[in-house]
Short mmCIF file of C-alpha atoms and ligand atoms in Angstrom, two decimals:
data_model
loop_
_atom_site.label_atom_id
_atom_site.label_comp_id
_atom_site.label_asym_id
_atom_site.label_seq_id
_atom_site.Cartn_x
_atom_site.Cartn_y
_atom_site.Cartn_z
CA UNK A 1 27.72 -4.19 43.41
CA UNK A 2 25.04 -1.57 42.33
CA UNK A 3 26.00 1.77 39.59
CA UNK A 4 23.78 4.33 39.45
CA UNK A 5 21.65 3.30 36.93
CA UNK A 6 20.94 0.14 38.78
CA UNK A 7 19.55 2.55 42.02
CA UNK A 8 17.68 3.91 38.74
CA UNK A 9 15.86 1.11 38.75
CA UNK A 10 15.62 0.26 42.39
CA UNK A 11 14.10 3.64 43.08
CA UNK A 12 12.20 4.00 39.31
CA UNK A 13 8.77 3.41 39.98
CA UNK A 14 7.44 2.92 36.50
CA UNK A 15 9.62 0.18 34.28
CA UNK A 16 9.17 -0.87 30.41
CA UNK A 17 11.03 -4.55 30.12
CA UNK A 18 11.50 -5.61 26.97
CA UNK A 19 12.48 -9.78 25.31
CA UNK A 20 13.77 -10.36 22.69
CA UNK A 21 13.30 -12.81 19.71
CA UNK A 22 15.74 -15.30 20.39
CA UNK A 23 15.39 -15.15 24.05
CA UNK A 24 11.50 -15.27 23.97
CA UNK A 25 11.47 -18.46 21.35
CA UNK A 26 14.57 -20.10 22.33
CA UNK A 27 16.78 -19.01 19.53
CA UNK A 28 13.72 -19.47 17.11
CA UNK A 29 13.33 -23.62 17.90
CA UNK A 30 8.96 -22.21 19.32
CA UNK A 31 8.21 -20.79 22.62
CA UNK A 32 10.35 -20.84 25.73
CA UNK A 33 7.60 -21.19 28.43
CA UNK A 34 9.84 -21.71 31.26
CA UNK A 35 11.61 -18.65 30.51
CA UNK A 36 8.38 -17.24 30.05
CA UNK A 37 7.32 -18.25 33.15
CA UNK A 38 10.78 -16.82 34.51
CA UNK A 39 10.26 -13.05 34.18
CA UNK A 40 6.49 -13.41 34.48
CA UNK A 41 6.99 -14.42 38.17
CA UNK A 42 9.61 -11.59 38.62
CA UNK A 43 7.72 -9.24 37.68
CA UNK A 44 4.56 -10.11 39.39
CA UNK A 45 7.50 -9.90 42.38
CA UNK A 46 8.22 -6.30 40.62
CA UNK A 47 3.82 -5.37 40.96
CA UNK A 48 4.30 -6.48 44.78
CA UNK A 49 6.90 -4.02 45.24
CA UNK A 50 4.80 -1.55 43.58
CA UNK A 51 6.08 -1.11 40.26
CA UNK A 52 4.44 -0.94 37.48
CA UNK A 53 5.89 -2.14 34.56
CA UNK A 54 5.18 -2.27 30.69
CA UNK A 55 6.37 -4.91 28.86
CA UNK A 56 7.89 -5.39 25.36
CA UNK A 57 8.36 -8.87 23.40
CA UNK A 58 9.30 -9.56 20.41
CA UNK A 59 9.06 -12.95 18.91
CA UNK A 60 5.70 -12.88 16.87
CA UNK A 61 7.20 -13.38 13.75
CA UNK A 62 10.03 -16.08 15.06
CA UNK A 63 7.30 -17.62 17.18
CA UNK A 64 5.24 -17.91 13.34
CA UNK A 65 7.75 -19.39 11.80
CA UNK A 66 8.37 -21.84 14.25
CA UNK A 67 4.60 -23.08 14.08
CA UNK A 68 4.01 -22.66 10.98
CA UNK A 69 7.44 -25.33 10.37
CA UNK A 70 9.41 -22.41 8.32
CA UNK A 71 12.92 -22.24 8.72
CA UNK A 72 13.93 -19.32 7.11
CA UNK A 73 13.12 -16.05 7.36
CA UNK A 74 10.22 -14.88 4.96
CA UNK A 75 11.27 -12.14 3.26
CA UNK A 76 8.40 -11.21 1.29
CA UNK A 77 6.21 -8.72 4.03
CA UNK A 78 2.90 -10.78 3.60
CA UNK A 79 4.45 -13.76 4.37
CA UNK A 80 6.42 -12.17 7.29
CA UNK A 81 2.76 -10.77 8.01
CA UNK A 82 1.27 -13.99 8.63
CA UNK A 83 4.04 -15.20 10.50
CA UNK A 84 3.52 -12.30 13.31
CA UNK A 85 -0.53 -13.35 12.60
CA UNK A 86 0.36 -16.62 13.69
CA UNK A 87 2.50 -15.94 16.34
CA UNK A 88 1.47 -13.25 18.28
CA UNK A 89 -1.50 -15.79 19.36
CA UNK A 90 0.59 -18.09 20.94
CA UNK A 91 2.32 -14.82 22.17
CA UNK A 92 -0.68 -13.46 23.37
CA UNK A 93 -1.76 -16.58 25.42
CA UNK A 94 2.02 -17.84 26.99
CA UNK A 95 2.15 -15.00 28.61
CA UNK A 96 -1.25 -14.55 30.09
CA UNK A 97 -1.19 -18.00 31.00
CA UNK A 98 1.62 -17.36 32.67
CA UNK A 99 0.75 -13.62 34.72
CA UNK A 100 -2.74 -15.68 35.54
CA UNK A 101 -0.33 -17.93 37.73
CA UNK A 102 0.01 -14.72 40.00
CA UNK A 103 -3.45 -13.23 39.86
CA UNK A 104 -2.67 -11.06 37.36
CA UNK A 105 -4.45 -9.58 34.29
CA UNK A 106 -2.54 -8.83 31.21
CA UNK A 107 -3.38 -6.83 27.92
CA UNK A 108 -1.94 -6.70 24.70
CA UNK A 109 -1.42 -3.71 22.76
CA UNK A 110 -0.64 -3.97 19.28
CA UNK A 111 0.76 -0.53 17.81
CA UNK A 112 2.50 0.67 14.89
CA UNK A 113 4.68 4.09 14.29
CA UNK A 114 1.90 5.62 13.10
CA UNK A 115 -0.32 5.29 16.25
CA UNK A 116 2.12 7.50 17.51
CA UNK A 117 2.95 9.88 14.90
CA UNK A 118 -0.64 11.58 15.83
CA UNK A 119 -0.61 13.54 17.99
CA UNK A 120 -4.32 11.97 19.19
CA UNK A 121 -3.40 8.90 18.92
CA UNK A 122 -0.91 9.05 20.71
CA UNK A 123 -2.27 10.77 23.27
CA UNK A 124 -4.84 7.93 23.38
CA UNK A 125 -2.09 5.33 22.99
CA UNK A 126 -0.49 6.75 26.20
CA UNK A 127 -3.46 7.35 28.62
CA UNK A 128 -5.12 3.83 27.85
CA UNK A 129 -1.39 2.39 29.00
CA UNK A 130 -1.84 4.42 32.82
CA UNK A 131 -5.42 3.38 32.51
CA UNK A 132 -4.03 -0.46 32.10
CA UNK A 133 -1.21 0.21 34.83
CA UNK A 134 -3.82 1.74 36.97
CA UNK A 135 -5.67 -0.96 37.18
CA UNK A 136 -3.36 -3.03 37.70
CA UNK A 137 -2.62 -5.31 34.57
CA UNK A 138 0.53 -6.00 33.07
CA UNK A 139 0.45 -3.77 29.19
CA UNK A 140 2.08 -6.46 27.00
CA UNK A 141 3.12 -4.28 23.43
CA UNK A 142 4.51 -5.90 20.21
CA UNK A 143 4.86 -3.79 16.49
CA UNK A 144 1.85 -4.61 14.77
CA UNK A 145 3.35 -6.55 12.34
CA UNK A 146 0.38 -7.64 10.56
CA UNK A 147 -0.96 -4.32 9.29
CA UNK A 148 2.77 -2.88 9.56
CA UNK A 149 4.18 -1.45 6.54
CA UNK A 150 7.81 -0.50 5.78
CA UNK A 151 6.23 3.37 5.65
CA UNK A 152 4.72 2.75 8.79
CA UNK A 153 6.83 0.85 10.72
CA UNK A 154 9.25 1.12 13.89
CA UNK A 155 11.09 -1.68 12.74
CA UNK A 156 12.49 -3.36 15.87
CA UNK A 157 11.12 -3.89 19.01
CA UNK A 158 14.37 -1.65 20.62
CA UNK A 159 13.15 1.41 19.58
CA UNK A 160 9.76 0.46 20.21
CA UNK A 161 10.51 -0.10 23.77
CA UNK A 162 12.07 3.39 24.04
CA UNK A 163 8.74 4.73 22.35
CA UNK A 164 7.28 2.78 24.97
CA UNK A 165 9.56 4.28 27.51
CA UNK A 166 8.71 7.99 25.90
CA UNK A 167 5.22 7.38 26.19
CA UNK A 168 5.22 6.71 29.72
CA UNK A 169 7.35 8.51 31.09
CA UNK A 170 8.66 5.23 32.05
CA UNK A 171 12.13 5.70 35.02
CA UNK A 172 14.23 2.14 33.40
CA UNK A 173 14.24 0.75 30.22
CA UNK A 174 15.64 -2.99 30.77
CA UNK A 175 16.51 -4.74 27.22
CA UNK A 176 16.43 -7.81 28.07
CA UNK A 177 18.49 -9.61 25.31
CA UNK A 178 20.53 -13.35 24.40
CA UNK A 179 24.41 -11.35 25.17
CA UNK A 180 25.40 -10.48 28.33
CA UNK A 181 24.91 -6.52 27.68
CA UNK A 182 27.34 -4.79 25.32
CA UNK A 183 30.97 -5.34 24.65
CA UNK A 184 33.92 -2.78 23.59
CA UNK A 185 34.16 -5.58 20.75
CA UNK A 186 31.88 -7.77 18.68
CA UNK A 187 32.46 -11.27 22.01
CA UNK A 188 30.98 -13.43 19.64
CA UNK A 189 34.29 -12.69 16.96
CA UNK A 190 36.73 -11.42 19.95
CA UNK A 191 36.93 -13.67 23.11
CA UNK A 192 39.01 -10.81 24.64
CA UNK A 193 36.30 -8.17 24.23
CA UNK A 194 35.29 -6.44 27.95
CA UNK A 195 31.67 -6.30 29.36
CA UNK A 196 30.90 -2.18 29.28
CA UNK A 197 29.18 -1.75 32.77
CA UNK A 198 28.41 1.50 32.78
CA UNK A 199 28.06 4.43 30.18
CA UNK A 200 26.11 7.73 29.17
CA UNK A 201 23.55 7.00 26.96
CA UNK A 202 24.76 9.81 24.65
CA UNK A 203 28.15 8.69 24.71
CA UNK A 204 28.89 8.86 20.86
CA UNK A 205 31.56 6.07 20.50
CA UNK A 206 28.91 3.72 22.56
CA UNK A 207 27.94 3.53 18.25
CA UNK A 208 30.92 2.99 17.41
CA UNK A 209 31.59 -0.02 19.27
CA UNK A 210 27.67 -1.39 18.82
CA UNK A 211 28.19 -2.76 15.50
CA UNK A 212 25.55 -3.45 13.60
CA UNK A 213 24.80 -6.86 13.68
CA UNK A 214 22.33 -8.40 14.83
CA UNK A 215 20.83 -12.36 15.05
CA UNK A 216 19.33 -14.19 12.43
CA UNK A 217 15.91 -14.75 14.34
CA UNK A 218 15.27 -10.92 15.78
CA UNK A 219 15.20 -7.81 14.40
CA UNK A 220 17.99 -4.98 16.47
CA UNK A 221 21.58 -5.57 17.29
CA UNK A 222 23.45 -4.16 19.22
CA UNK A 223 23.69 -1.03 17.74
CA UNK A 224 19.83 -0.79 18.11
CA UNK A 225 19.93 -0.89 21.54
CA UNK A 226 21.75 1.83 21.68
CA UNK A 227 20.08 3.62 19.90
CA UNK A 228 16.73 2.74 22.04
CA UNK A 229 18.28 4.13 24.92
CA UNK A 230 19.73 7.21 23.45
CA UNK A 231 16.38 7.58 22.71
CA UNK A 232 14.82 6.61 26.51
CA UNK A 233 17.46 9.10 27.59
CA UNK A 234 15.28 12.29 26.21
CA UNK A 235 12.31 11.29 28.61
CA UNK A 236 14.96 10.49 31.36
CA UNK A 237 14.68 6.88 31.86
CA UNK A 238 17.95 5.27 31.59
CA UNK A 239 18.60 1.83 30.27
CA UNK A 240 20.07 -1.50 31.22
CA UNK A 241 20.98 -4.04 28.27
CA UNK A 242 20.85 -7.35 29.69
CA UNK A 243 21.19 -11.20 29.41
CA UNK A 244 17.61 -12.40 30.06
CA UNK A 245 18.83 -15.42 31.02
CA UNK A 246 20.72 -14.77 33.70
CA UNK A 247 18.82 -15.90 36.99
CA UNK A 248 16.62 -13.18 38.24
CA UNK A 249 17.79 -10.09 36.35
CA UNK A 250 14.36 -8.02 36.91
CA UNK A 251 14.36 -8.77 40.42
CA UNK A 252 17.70 -8.23 41.02
CA UNK A 253 18.29 -5.10 39.01
CA UNK A 254 15.20 -4.01 40.91
CA UNK A 255 17.00 -4.70 44.13
CA UNK A 256 20.14 -2.42 42.39
CA UNK A 257 22.56 -5.34 41.80
CA UNK A 258 24.75 -4.22 38.57
CA UNK A 259 23.93 -6.65 36.08
CA UNK A 260 24.91 -6.24 32.14
CA UNK A 261 25.02 -2.93 30.28
CA UNK A 262 23.55 0.23 32.26
CA UNK A 263 23.17 3.13 30.33
CA UNK A 264 22.37 6.01 32.05
CA UNK A 265 20.01 9.42 31.19
CA UNK A 266 21.84 13.32 32.00
CA UNK A 267 20.93 14.93 29.53
CA UNK A 268 17.92 17.52 30.38
CA UNK A 269 14.61 16.11 29.47
CA UNK A 270 13.20 17.11 26.51
CA UNK A 271 9.20 18.63 27.24
CA UNK A 272 6.95 15.90 26.19
CA UNK A 273 5.79 17.87 22.96
CA UNK A 274 9.58 17.75 21.80
CA UNK A 275 10.02 14.09 22.66
CA UNK A 276 6.87 13.47 20.30
CA UNK A 277 8.52 15.64 17.09
CA UNK A 278 11.85 13.70 17.75
CA UNK A 279 9.91 10.07 18.61
CA UNK A 280 9.15 10.45 14.29
CA UNK A 281 10.37 7.88 12.67
CA UNK A 282 9.18 9.16 9.49
CA UNK A 283 9.11 12.49 8.20
CA UNK A 284 7.51 14.28 5.07
CA UNK A 285 10.04 16.42 4.11
CA UNK A 286 13.16 17.65 4.30
CA UNK A 287 14.44 21.10 4.55
CA UNK A 288 18.43 22.08 3.09
CA UNK A 289 19.64 25.28 5.16
CA UNK A 290 22.31 27.56 4.18
CA UNK A 291 24.77 28.14 6.88
CA UNK A 292 23.24 31.17 8.57
CA UNK A 293 20.07 29.06 8.80
CA UNK A 294 21.33 26.04 10.42
CA UNK A 295 22.94 28.77 12.83
CA UNK A 296 19.98 30.70 13.45
CA UNK A 297 18.24 27.48 14.69
CA UNK A 298 21.27 25.92 16.44
CA UNK A 299 22.51 28.20 18.01
CA UNK A 300 20.83 31.45 18.40
CA UNK A 301 17.03 29.82 19.50
CA UNK A 302 15.26 31.68 15.92
CA UNK A 303 12.64 30.25 14.75
CA UNK A 304 12.88 29.46 10.36
CA UNK A 305 12.26 31.93 8.05
CA UNK A 306 12.27 30.83 3.82
CA UNK A 307 15.26 32.80 3.37
CA UNK A 308 17.47 30.05 4.37
CA UNK A 309 16.18 27.43 2.83
CA UNK A 310 18.32 25.91 -0.31
CA UNK A 311 16.13 22.71 -1.23
CA UNK A 312 12.73 21.26 -0.46
CA UNK A 313 12.02 17.45 -0.46
CA UNK A 314 8.85 16.11 -0.83
CA UNK A 315 5.72 16.48 -0.44
CA UNK A 316 4.30 17.79 2.52
CA UNK A 317 1.04 19.54 3.73
CA UNK A 318 1.07 22.49 6.56
CA UNK A 319 1.64 21.43 9.84
CA UNK A 320 3.75 17.86 8.45
CA UNK A 321 6.86 17.56 10.16
CA UNK A 322 9.51 17.86 8.39
CA UNK A 323 13.12 17.42 9.03
CA UNK A 324 15.95 20.65 8.70
CA UNK A 325 19.16 19.55 7.18
CA UNK A 326 22.62 21.52 6.84
CA UNK A 327 24.45 20.93 3.05
CA UNK A 328 26.33 17.48 4.64
CA UNK A 329 22.91 15.96 4.72
CA UNK A 330 23.24 16.22 8.84
CA UNK A 331 19.91 16.74 10.32
CA UNK A 332 19.92 19.87 12.91
CA UNK A 333 16.40 20.39 13.80
CA UNK A 334 13.03 18.92 12.73
CA UNK A 335 9.72 21.14 13.22
CA UNK A 336 6.12 21.28 12.28
CA UNK A 337 5.54 23.56 9.12
CA UNK A 338 3.66 26.43 8.06
CA UNK A 339 3.19 26.12 4.56
CA UNK A 340 2.62 23.32 1.93
CA UNK A 341 6.02 21.92 0.06
CA UNK A 342 5.00 24.08 -2.78
CA UNK A 343 4.71 27.10 -1.51
CA UNK A 344 7.75 26.59 0.04
CA UNK A 345 9.23 25.35 -2.53
CA UNK A 346 7.87 29.03 -4.07
CA UNK A 347 8.82 30.93 -1.60
CA UNK A 348 12.56 29.42 -0.18
CA UNK A 349 15.34 32.04 0.03
CA UNK A 350 13.42 34.58 -0.18
CA UNK A 351 12.97 37.25 2.64
CA UNK A 352 9.64 36.72 4.75
CA UNK A 353 8.27 40.82 3.53
CA UNK A 354 8.11 38.74 -0.29
CA UNK A 355 5.53 35.93 1.07
CA UNK A 356 2.58 38.01 0.51
CA UNK A 357 3.20 38.76 -3.12
CA UNK A 358 4.04 35.51 -3.96
CA UNK A 359 1.95 33.32 -2.58
CA UNK A 360 -1.08 35.69 -2.46
CA UNK A 361 -1.24 36.10 1.25
CA UNK A 362 1.05 35.41 3.96
CA UNK A 363 0.25 32.73 7.10
CA UNK A 364 3.22 33.50 9.05
CA UNK A 365 6.37 35.24 8.44
CA UNK A 366 8.36 31.82 10.30
CA UNK A 367 8.21 28.31 7.73
CA UNK A 368 8.96 27.08 11.44
CA UNK A 369 7.76 28.76 14.37
CA UNK A 370 10.25 28.36 17.11
CA UNK A 371 7.51 26.97 19.47
CA UNK A 372 7.23 24.53 16.51
CA UNK A 373 10.78 23.34 16.93
CA UNK A 374 12.96 21.13 18.34
CA UNK A 375 17.01 21.06 17.61
CA UNK A 376 18.84 17.75 17.79
CA UNK A 377 22.72 18.23 18.24
N1 LIG B 1 8.00 -7.14 16.07
C1 LIG B 1 8.68 -8.71 15.35
C2 LIG B 1 8.32 -9.52 16.05
O1 LIG B 1 7.36 -9.96 17.60
C3 LIG B 1 9.89 -8.10 16.49
C4 LIG B 1 10.75 -6.86 15.94
C5 LIG B 1 12.65 -7.36 16.80
O2 LIG B 1 12.95 -8.23 16.75
O3 LIG B 1 12.41 -6.45 17.12
O4 LIG B 1 8.13 -10.70 15.76
#
């Protein structure tokens, strides 16, 4: 059986494959070298068919815990970071030797969210990944857990997989997990739960079905996978959530077979600049807008003027990315602001012609110009 998404995997040249911690480490028992060998063998076959593959692999913390003989995931940040540093060695070695058996070279890329939030570092990460793909190398990406603190963290590798899919303009994101896919109810508690074979990535009911729970081993549950699919869809990548234990899952997907859950990207593709703004996970501040300003941004395609701002939250400088929220706290847009938080507080609620009088000069008449704004619906 084939589906439009499986055929987008079939037709797509560039794939991002994400494997979760429970899979890589056999539910936390230590690296499953057999399974790693299987996926690497399949990726080698895809490479021979002219596909480019970026692998996003979790498992550093889980493998580090196994190597350190820790049974419980530590809560202290520095212990997690230590475990990640120990485990990442094992991950890198396992992939390097498994790919070497197929004559393929690998490269390790460890990213934090900050690397993608900074425009220059984002463009740099992109060029490096694309250069590696051109050189025929398999990039293996993980979060740089050893240096990532909460503020600069992506947090889970499903999201990281989607960010990487956006970064390299992938055709599809394949999330391999220990479940068969996304079910309409939690299959661990409900035997009548049905597998969703296909849906639109932006279908709001999916997040409700996905609930919140994840495993003890990895970081992501089904919800992070659904949100990752929505994120990946913004650059036109469809997402497959499938079991990594399914034999030949990657090569079969690439041959057009329908396995697991296919979440289609059908929305218009955002420009690279808009995607970069939308991909920021941590914003410097928030502006609470009145209803008129929300409408001006969301429906009328206008810039944000100081007059429509009711409240300023956080500390930011000109050029920082801030969220625009409505009175109910929903984020309706985000953009690069022209004024600092202290100046914004002084001019909020005022017509633009008073800016020069209040601040001594007027840099711009808009707080956020339309060109620097992305509307989120
Ligand atoms: N980066 C973490 C690791 O490699 C995993 C995060 C996740 O499981 O999503 O251990």
